[in-house]
PDB file of C-alpha atoms in Angstrom:
ATOM      1  CA  MET A 294      74.650  54.367 126.053  1.00  0.00           C
ATOM      2  CA  PRO A 295      72.549  56.149 123.571  1.00  0.00           C
ATOM      3  CA  ARG A 296      69.705  54.520 122.184  1.00  0.00           C
ATOM      4  CA  TYR A 297      69.314  55.870 117.997  1.00  0.00           C
ATOM      5  CA  GLU A 298      66.271  55.371 116.223  1.00  0.00           C
ATOM      6  CA  PHE A 299      66.384  54.015 112.488  1.00  0.00           C
ATOM      7  CA  ARG A 300      63.541  53.624 109.929  1.00  0.00           C
ATOM      8  CA  CYS A 301      64.508  50.770 106.985  1.00  0.00           C
ATOM      9  CA  ARG A 302      62.964  52.790 103.725  1.00  0.00           C
ATOM     10  CA  ALA A 303      62.873  48.865 101.471  1.00  0.00           C
ATOM     11  CA  CYS A 304      60.703  47.709 104.743  1.00  0.00           C
ATOM     12  CA  GLY A 305      59.482  49.985 106.667  1.00  0.00           C
ATOM     13  CA  ASP A 306      60.911  48.684 110.043  1.00  0.00           C
ATOM     14  CA  THR A 307      61.464  50.844 112.984  1.00  0.00           C
ATOM     15  CA  PHE A 308      64.115  49.461 115.013  1.00  0.00           C
ATOM     16  CA  GLU A 309      67.250  51.264 117.498  1.00  0.00           C
ATOM     17  CA  VAL A 310      70.242  50.628 118.452  1.00  0.00           C
ATOM     18  CA  ASN A 311      73.117  51.199 121.023  1.00  0.00           C
ATOM     19  CA  ARG A 312      76.035  52.542 120.196  1.00  0.00           C
ATOM     20  CA  PRO A 313      78.195  55.193 121.466  1.00  0.00           C
ATOM     21  CA  MET A 314      77.966  58.922 120.779  1.00  0.00           C
ATOM     22  CA  ALA A 315      80.995  58.747 118.613  1.00  0.00           C
ATOM     23  CA  GLU A 316      79.451  56.466 116.260  1.00  0.00           C
ATOM     24  CA  ALA A 317      76.401  58.145 116.194  1.00  0.00           C
ATOM     25  CA  GLY A 318      76.387  59.074 112.484  1.00  0.00           C
ATOM     26  CA  ALA A 319      77.019  55.437 111.633  1.00  0.00           C
ATOM     27  CA  PRO A 320      75.046  53.635 109.076  1.00  0.00           C
ATOM     28  CA  ALA A 321      72.986  50.557 110.426  1.00  0.00           C
ATOM     29  CA  ASP A 322      71.594  47.330 109.104  1.00  0.00           C
ATOM     30  CA  CYS A 323      67.324  46.853 109.649  1.00  0.00           C
ATOM     31  CA  PRO A 324      67.405  43.517 111.376  1.00  0.00           C
ATOM     32  CA  GLN A 325      65.748  42.261 108.761  1.00  0.00           C
ATOM     33  CA  GLY A 326      69.012  42.522 106.164  1.00  0.00           C
ATOM     34  CA  HIS A 327      68.300  46.110 104.414  1.00  0.00           C
ATOM     35  CA  ALA A 328      70.945  48.156 104.412  1.00  0.00           C
ATOM     36  CA  ASP A 329      69.257  51.381 103.561  1.00  0.00           C
ATOM     37  CA  THR A 330      68.528  52.662 106.008  1.00  0.00           C
ATOM     38  CA  VAL A 331      67.524  56.272 107.502  1.00  0.00           C
ATOM     39  CA  LYS A 332      68.269  57.857 111.229  1.00  0.00           C
ATOM     40  CA  LEU A 333      65.227  58.816 113.159  1.00  0.00           C
ATOM     41  CA  LEU A 334      65.157  62.711 115.006  1.00  0.00           C
ATOM     42  CA  SER A 335      64.377  61.137 118.489  1.00  0.00           C
ATOM     43  CA  THR A 336      62.782  63.968 121.267  1.00  0.00           C
ATOM     44  CA  VAL A 337      63.513  63.662 124.446  1.00  0.00           C
ATOM     45  CA  ALA A 338      60.918  64.656 126.921  1.00  0.00           C
ATOM     46  CA  VAL A 339      62.302  65.550 131.194  1.00  0.00           C
ATOM     47  CA  THR A 340      59.413  65.729 134.057  1.00  0.00           C
ATOM     48  CA  GLY A 341      59.512  66.363 136.934  1.00  0.00           C
ATOM     49  CA  ARG A 342      56.449  65.306 139.705  1.00  0.00           C
ATOM     50  CA  GLY A 343      55.259  69.140 138.525  1.00  0.00           C
ATOM     51  CA  GLY A 344      53.966  71.937 141.428  1.00  0.00           C
ATOM     52  CA  GLY A 345      57.835  72.354 142.425  1.00  0.00           C
ATOM     53  CA  SER A 346      61.192  73.740 141.384  1.00  0.00           C
ATOM     54  CA  ALA A 347      64.034  72.737 139.818  1.00  0.00           C
ATOM     55  CA  THR A 348      65.400  72.554 143.524  1.00  0.00           C
ATOM     56  CA  GLY A 349      62.584  70.981 144.542  1.00  0.00           C
ATOM     57  CA  ALA A 350      61.137  73.326 146.946  1.00  0.00           C
ATOM     58  CA  PRO A 351      57.227  73.330 146.551  1.00  0.00           C
ATOM     59  CA  ALA A 352      55.835  76.379 144.766  1.00  0.00           C
ATOM     60  CA  GLY A 353      54.372  79.466 146.079  1.00  0.00           C
ATOM     61  CA  PRO A 354      51.627  81.091 145.269  1.00  0.00           C
ATOM     62  CA  ALA A 355      50.597  82.096 142.257  1.00  0.00           C
ATOM     63  CA  ALA A 356      50.998  86.331 141.853  1.00  0.00           C
ATOM     64  CA  GLY A 357      47.435  88.280 141.722  1.00  0.00           C
ATOM     65  CA  GLY A 358      46.888  90.048 138.473  1.00  0.00           C
ATOM     66  CA  GLY A 359      47.668  93.734 136.985  1.00  0.00           C
ATOM     67  CA  CYS A 360      49.829  95.677 135.484  1.00  0.00           C
ATOM     68  CA  CYS A 361      52.748  94.292 137.682  1.00  0.00           C
ATOM     69  CA  GLY A 362      51.289  91.119 139.352  1.00  0.00           C
ATOM     70  CA  GLY A 363      49.102  92.653 142.066  1.00  0.00           C
ATOM     71  CA  GLY A 364      52.072  93.208 144.290  1.00  0.00           C
ATOM     72  CA  CYS A 365      51.526  97.039 144.325  1.00  0.00           C
ATOM     73  CA  GLY A 366      47.530  96.637 144.769  1.00  0.00           C
ATOM     74  CA  CYS A 367      47.397  98.563 141.679  1.00  0.00           C
TER      75      CYS A 367
END
């Protein structure tokens, strides 16, 4: 279930609410009982272990320099 982050305008508290995506825009009350809250824009970062491709294959050697990547020796 998605987690949405809110901030209370009355007390400044930031809190999270788990709810279905169908209720993403519904208002949420602050845990302190305040009703004046705003939903925050959250970002998600998906990272891997690095050094590989999306398929899990190891990364190949970097291409050389030059105008065309160094493959033709120019």
